[in-house]
């Protein structure tokens, strides 16, 4: 797993307590819009922008993280996109049956992968038998860590409580997360969103890395119109077969 130094990035959460279509005249009434909008900056730098539109008992949110592909470290493009995906993998409380044990298992995954990757990257003196053994150790470590995973629990909790349109996006300068929920689930949303920002767990990292790399192949490498982005090619990575849940 590529380790990057985290920076404190401004985050803006936009939550509309009730969103519905309104008339064009009302939508253009700037004075009315300003009266229904509240801006609050928390001590940690988090900026909340709330616009009340009580036409329907739902709310929509849009979390904007001021960090994107342009912030990827040299030689490691795709990291911002990876962390977008990781934000759906759960937290220390969501997506796991036993986080203390899972934490130990995840540490072993990193150790075994580092050993395998080091041997794989050797240009001289690579030992095929040793490489196969290291890959086996890494796969076994992945399988052990997978035993503690509750797949997709984060999104499942949201959907079971009425969430629709769950998605995210990474651009050059920002990463965004968004969905809509019934207004009486606002407190649950606040818990879910704060947990994945404050206590993310990078479980199933290498499994998800395969997904991110495939998305790049489909959207950029195989698209003539996206060929300009190839200058930011991801670093060579060790080919890793997907490990199915135990």
Coordinates of C-alpha atoms in Angstrom, one line a residue, residues 57-155:
X57 CA -39.0 15.3 3.6
X58 CA -35.6 14.4 2.3
X59 CA -32.1 15.9 2.4
X60 CA -29.2 15.7 0.0
X61 CA -25.5 16.3 0.9
X62 CA -22.4 16.9 -1.0
X63 CA -19.0 16.5 0.8
X64 CA -16.2 18.3 -1.0
X65 CA -12.6 17.4 0.0
X66 CA -10.1 19.9 -1.2
X67 CA -7.7 17.3 -2.5
X68 CA -7.6 15.4 -5.8
X69 CA -5.4 13.9 -8.5
X70 CA -3.2 17.0 -8.6
X71 CA -2.2 16.2 -5.0
X72 CA -1.0 12.7 -5.8
X73 CA 2.7 12.1 -4.9
X74 CA 5.2 11.9 -7.7
X75 CA 5.3 8.4 -9.1
X76 CA 2.1 7.3 -7.4
X77 CA -0.8 8.7 -9.5
X78 CA -4.2 7.3 -8.7
X79 CA -3.8 7.6 -4.9
X80 CA -6.6 10.2 -4.6
X81 CA -8.9 7.9 -6.6
X82 CA -7.9 5.0 -4.3
X83 CA -8.9 6.9 -1.2
X84 CA -12.2 7.8 -2.8
X85 CA -12.9 4.1 -3.0
X86 CA -11.5 3.4 0.5
X87 CA -14.0 5.8 2.0
X88 CA -16.7 3.2 1.3
X89 CA -14.9 0.3 3.0
X90 CA -16.0 1.1 6.5
X91 CA -14.5 2.3 9.7
X92 CA -13.2 0.8 13.0
X93 CA -16.9 0.2 13.9
X94 CA -18.5 -0.4 10.5
X95 CA -17.5 -3.3 8.1
X96 CA -15.7 -5.5 10.7
X97 CA -16.6 -8.3 13.1
X98 CA -13.6 -7.7 15.3
X99 CA -11.5 -4.6 14.5
X100 CA -8.6 -5.2 17.0
X101 CA -8.0 -8.6 15.4
X102 CA -8.5 -7.2 11.9
X103 CA -5.9 -4.5 12.6
X104 CA -3.3 -7.1 13.3
X105 CA -4.3 -9.1 10.2
X106 CA -4.1 -6.0 8.0
X107 CA -0.6 -5.2 9.3
X108 CA 0.5 -8.7 8.2
X109 CA -1.0 -8.1 4.8
X110 CA 1.2 -5.0 4.5
X111 CA 4.3 -6.8 5.6
X112 CA 3.8 -9.8 3.3
X113 CA 3.0 -7.5 0.3
X114 CA 6.1 -5.4 0.9
X115 CA 8.3 -8.6 0.8
X116 CA 6.6 -9.9 -2.4
X117 CA 6.7 -6.5 -4.1
X118 CA 10.4 -6.1 -3.3
X119 CA 11.2 -9.4 -4.9
X120 CA 9.0 -8.8 -7.9
X121 CA 10.7 -5.5 -8.6
X122 CA 14.2 -7.0 -8.8
X123 CA 15.6 -6.4 -12.2
X124 CA 18.6 -8.7 -11.5
X125 CA 18.6 -11.9 -9.4
X126 CA 14.8 -12.4 -9.1
X127 CA 14.1 -15.8 -7.6
X128 CA 11.0 -17.4 -9.2
X129 CA 10.5 -19.9 -6.5
X130 CA 10.9 -17.3 -3.7
X131 CA 8.5 -15.0 -5.6
X132 CA 5.9 -17.7 -5.7
X133 CA 6.3 -18.4 -1.9
X134 CA 6.1 -14.7 -1.1
X135 CA 2.9 -14.4 -3.2
X136 CA 1.4 -17.3 -1.4
X137 CA 2.2 -15.7 2.0
X138 CA 0.6 -12.5 0.8
X139 CA -2.5 -14.2 -0.4
X140 CA -2.8 -16.2 2.8
X141 CA -2.6 -12.9 4.8
X142 CA -5.3 -11.4 2.6
X143 CA -7.6 -14.3 3.2
X144 CA -7.0 -14.1 6.9
X145 CA -7.8 -10.4 7.0
X146 CA -10.9 -11.0 4.9
X147 CA -12.4 -13.2 7.6
X148 CA -13.1 -10.1 9.7
X149 CA -14.7 -8.1 6.8
X150 CA -18.5 -7.5 6.5
X151 CA -18.5 -6.6 2.8
X152 CA -20.3 -3.3 1.8
X153 CA -21.7 -2.8 5.2
X154 CA -21.2 1.0 5.1
X155 CA -23.4 1.4 1.9

